[in-house]
């Protein structure tokens, strides 16, 4: 078994063990092309690692926790985060490490290297995995090289790679990975050459940037572009760009930076260098007898070939190829920073302003026709904000995931979600709302007379101070009537809010504060230390971005809920008028206009989760133990309260287990009353899981038929460590 | 064929326990038997067998009510040849949750045998169950049965 190969020793039969990228480099070496010093870690090494560490079956258990097709993308991400964490924690066996270390030490003792993926499936599937698996540049020291080999192996199980493999029909279980370790070459200019232009078969294209080509490849640095006539080999055009950025080497890794002033006005390549690059690419094309996509770099005026692959395997050859879409699931740090700025400085303030403007309007003074127009306008406004939610707010959630990946890489914690503890207590709007409820409940708990007034509904007898606090709450958060009735009764009604306050009074629960904050601060320090002194500022920036992302996953829903409540208020007013004038003769056609406006809106149809309140007969099939995703550590056993519709909320009792389709952000006020949370919707970083974590509640998400298989009144155990829900029955 | 003395029995059991991952464990509730499949590990002296279960399971609840258990471990492979080749051992013993000072070492041995169950075994929601063996009943060659009491 050859675990590590020198390119000079590679035989054609080795191709399935070293992947297309590794094999191409071996062939080019033997043909006299100048490529960096390279060794190839075969798939045998990967298999041996999996077998010795026990990860083979562990990964399968993880992937088969539930049917892959039943998993939402968030669940796939969670699943792959746990798998990646396993690779980070499990060291190589002594024997495997010794086998690799000896060669790596001899070849790259004090030299920075690139550690690249080379998946054999790329050849089998005639599909391109470019960008789906990870590669690392500027890795120093044998220990770090060995660690990055594990990270490349782990990238075989990234969410994008898993989804793509399933899409193109590759067997996930039999996937394997080879690794290319190359001496890093930090050229002064770099780029790619397409020996045949994707848009014009008679032409070739060369793209070049100052510095390293990582910026070009991931699209963050715009390249100068030359077009060449394939037959005459003459340069037809040069399209210069505004050169502002470059990718440059750092102590560890590489980073995007401002291009030095002296280079801004200079194209990366001279005319003679353009010709030299094209000739190199043509040699590769002639040798492989197919148009090539060649990566190259100039170092000390020496042209070095980094990689060559046939253009036919690129996504452009497959119009149905969805690799680009899967890659777009991940956003870069720079992209997320820009998105955050737009959300925080433009979108959220605009949402708040919009909701305030709508709330300030006295609907009762509008004519029927004007009210109908207002219903339409609010419907349009709500629709626009829902679109913004999907196009801007949801992608920003990747900020949390990006931080999680970096944190786990630096810390290799036992719990792959430890990073969430660094994000909690970020002043979530819903937690703030619940704290205000707790304050009101605190007064009720200490004043039996006040509690009695609330229970009997004698609201006129409430003390003025307490009534003022209630009014202040309603002004900020509404009276909860829309939420608790599913939008069927949004007219002013204090009863739902009073009910919640009375329930809160039976238990005053707050998110834990001081003890955990100190631990959080210490954890932040440990993370920053592990992340690296030189990168401390970048680590803090990442954490700050992740906290904003975490906060927004809660706040955006609250803001959206306020706008939706204003739409519902207009509909409610319209319904009131229609109902009150039902017995009166129609005079001006206003009622018809209102009826038409309301008929277009289906929001009054209360959304309902699957399942029935009726008890299953004893002989029917019953669920005993259901597997989902562990989303909040802890175990709770108690009485289930299934929320199939919002109007089930008033029945929620302190200490019950919340079983629902998804914890709607507008109903999170029941979470402090719950002993545990079970959701159909899966994911560790979804809203319900975030809120459960804030309150330290056991939480399991991704139970496909939670609201059908569990009945209110069932005794249930929620195991938030393992993601298991056990139904004990009545 | 070696004579079935104690050392031979001991060696057979050790070989069987080293190669088999799973055991059937029988508990009872109100006199009614209830069987479950568990991943197990044996102590070196064969006096104890261990498995891990969630505290929310029926078998855990049953064990709380009645500590008496039986286990079955066998080498069958679902082929006709099992009838003359397979070895099966029935274990009779008493179970209880292991919370003692050797718990960590036992869990480490358990995870060494079942590395893919590490998260499960170490979860705070799971219990390590120790079965103190009263007797082994070893069956081979279809009907050849020997009984061994490790602590006579």
Short mmCIF file of N, CA, C and O in Angstrom, two decimals, chain A residues 53-54 57-58 61-62 65 82 90 624-625 630 635 717 719 721-722 726 728, chain B residues 34 54-59 111 115-121 123-126:
data_model
loop_
_atom_site.label_atom_id
_atom_site.label_comp_id
_atom_site.label_asym_id
_atom_site.label_seq_id
_atom_site.Cartn_x
_atom_site.Cartn_y
_atom_site.Cartn_z
N UNK A 53 -9.35 5.33 12.75
CA UNK A 53 -9.94 6.28 13.70
C UNK A 53 -11.38 5.94 14.05
O UNK A 53 -11.97 6.55 14.95
N UNK A 54 -11.98 4.99 13.31
CA UNK A 54 -13.40 4.67 13.54
C UNK A 54 -14.34 5.66 12.87
O UNK A 54 -15.55 5.59 13.04
N UNK A 57 -17.54 4.49 10.15
CA UNK A 57 -18.90 4.22 10.59
C UNK A 57 -19.51 5.45 11.25
O UNK A 57 -20.71 5.69 11.15
N UNK A 58 -18.67 6.25 11.91
CA UNK A 58 -19.17 7.46 12.58
C UNK A 58 -19.79 8.42 11.57
O UNK A 58 -20.84 9.01 11.81
N UNK A 61 -23.09 6.98 10.41
CA UNK A 61 -24.14 7.19 11.41
C UNK A 61 -24.67 8.62 11.32
O UNK A 61 -25.87 8.86 11.40
N UNK A 62 -23.75 9.55 11.14
CA UNK A 62 -24.13 10.96 11.06
C UNK A 62 -24.99 11.21 9.82
O UNK A 62 -26.02 11.88 9.89
N UNK A 65 -28.53 9.68 10.12
CA UNK A 65 -29.35 10.09 11.27
C UNK A 65 -30.82 10.17 10.82
O UNK A 65 -31.73 9.81 11.53
N UNK A 82 -20.50 18.72 12.05
CA UNK A 82 -20.14 17.70 13.05
C UNK A 82 -19.09 16.76 12.46
O UNK A 82 -18.15 16.36 13.16
N UNK A 90 -9.78 13.93 15.52
CA UNK A 90 -9.14 12.61 15.45
C UNK A 90 -7.77 12.72 14.80
O UNK A 90 -7.66 13.02 13.61
N UNK A 624 -42.38 5.91 19.04
CA UNK A 624 -41.81 5.70 20.36
C UNK A 624 -40.56 6.59 20.53
O UNK A 624 -40.41 7.30 21.51
N UNK A 625 -39.68 6.52 19.54
CA UNK A 625 -38.43 7.29 19.65
C UNK A 625 -38.13 7.91 18.28
O UNK A 625 -38.04 7.19 17.29
N UNK A 630 -29.59 17.36 17.33
CA UNK A 630 -29.38 17.96 18.65
C UNK A 630 -29.16 19.46 18.48
O UNK A 630 -28.27 19.87 17.75
N UNK A 635 -31.56 17.47 28.97
CA UNK A 635 -32.64 16.48 28.89
C UNK A 635 -33.83 17.01 29.67
O UNK A 635 -33.66 17.55 30.76
N UNK A 717 -39.76 12.68 26.45
CA UNK A 717 -38.40 13.06 26.87
C UNK A 717 -37.69 13.70 25.69
O UNK A 717 -37.65 13.13 24.59
N UNK A 719 -34.16 14.74 24.43
CA UNK A 719 -32.72 14.57 24.66
C UNK A 719 -31.97 15.49 23.70
O UNK A 719 -31.75 15.16 22.54
N UNK A 721 -28.94 16.38 23.86
CA UNK A 721 -27.55 15.99 23.61
C UNK A 721 -27.46 15.16 22.33
O UNK A 721 -26.56 15.33 21.51
N UNK A 722 -28.39 14.23 22.20
CA UNK A 722 -28.32 13.28 21.08
C UNK A 722 -29.32 13.57 19.97
O UNK A 722 -29.30 12.90 18.93
N UNK A 726 -38.26 10.92 22.85
CA UNK A 726 -38.93 9.66 23.21
C UNK A 726 -40.35 9.97 23.66
O UNK A 726 -40.55 10.85 24.51
N UNK A 728 -43.42 8.63 25.57
CA UNK A 728 -43.77 7.59 26.54
C UNK A 728 -45.27 7.31 26.55
O UNK A 728 -45.72 6.39 27.20
N UNK B 34 -38.85 -8.38 27.67
CA UNK B 34 -38.68 -7.32 26.66
C UNK B 34 -37.22 -7.36 26.20
O UNK B 34 -36.31 -7.27 27.01
N UNK B 54 -29.79 4.98 26.60
CA UNK B 54 -30.40 6.25 27.01
C UNK B 54 -31.30 6.00 28.20
O UNK B 54 -31.95 4.95 28.30
N UNK B 55 -31.35 6.96 29.09
CA UNK B 55 -32.21 6.80 30.28
C UNK B 55 -33.69 6.94 29.93
O UNK B 55 -34.54 6.74 30.79
N UNK B 56 -33.99 7.30 28.69
CA UNK B 56 -35.40 7.43 28.31
C UNK B 56 -35.96 6.13 27.74
O UNK B 56 -37.12 6.07 27.38
N UNK B 57 -35.12 5.07 27.65
CA UNK B 57 -35.58 3.84 26.99
C UNK B 57 -36.39 2.95 27.93
O UNK B 57 -36.32 3.06 29.16
N UNK B 58 -37.13 2.00 27.30
CA UNK B 58 -37.91 1.03 28.08
C UNK B 58 -36.98 0.12 28.88
O UNK B 58 -37.26 -0.21 30.03
N UNK B 59 -35.88 -0.29 28.24
CA UNK B 59 -35.02 -1.24 28.96
C UNK B 59 -34.45 -0.60 30.22
O UNK B 59 -34.29 -1.26 31.24
N UNK B 111 -15.58 2.69 24.21
CA UNK B 111 -15.38 3.53 23.03
C UNK B 111 -14.26 2.98 22.15
O UNK B 111 -14.29 3.11 20.93
N UNK B 115 -15.77 2.82 18.44
CA UNK B 115 -15.38 4.24 18.34
C UNK B 115 -16.48 5.11 17.74
O UNK B 115 -16.58 6.29 18.06
N UNK B 116 -17.30 4.55 16.89
CA UNK B 116 -18.38 5.32 16.24
C UNK B 116 -19.50 5.66 17.23
O UNK B 116 -20.40 6.41 16.92
N UNK B 117 -19.48 5.06 18.42
CA UNK B 117 -20.52 5.34 19.42
C UNK B 117 -20.03 6.31 20.50
O UNK B 117 -20.67 6.44 21.55
N UNK B 118 -18.93 6.97 20.24
CA UNK B 118 -18.33 7.82 21.27
C UNK B 118 -19.31 8.88 21.78
O UNK B 118 -19.51 9.04 22.98
N UNK B 119 -19.94 9.59 20.85
CA UNK B 119 -20.85 10.67 21.23
C UNK B 119 -22.01 10.10 22.06
O UNK B 119 -22.41 10.68 23.07
N UNK B 120 -22.53 8.97 21.63
CA UNK B 120 -23.64 8.31 22.33
C UNK B 120 -23.20 7.87 23.73
O UNK B 120 -23.87 8.15 24.72
N UNK B 121 -22.07 7.19 23.79
CA UNK B 121 -21.62 6.64 25.07
C UNK B 121 -21.32 7.72 26.10
O UNK B 121 -21.57 7.54 27.29
N UNK B 123 -22.62 10.76 26.18
CA UNK B 123 -23.71 11.73 26.37
C UNK B 123 -24.22 11.69 27.81
O UNK B 123 -24.45 10.61 28.37
N UNK B 124 -24.42 12.85 28.43
CA UNK B 124 -24.95 12.87 29.80
C UNK B 124 -26.33 12.23 29.90
O UNK B 124 -26.78 11.90 31.00
N UNK B 125 -27.01 12.07 28.78
CA UNK B 125 -28.36 11.49 28.83
C UNK B 125 -28.31 9.97 28.80
O UNK B 125 -29.35 9.32 28.88
N UNK B 126 -27.13 9.38 28.71
CA UNK B 126 -27.01 7.93 28.63
C UNK B 126 -26.40 7.34 29.90
O UNK B 126 -25.61 7.99 30.57
#
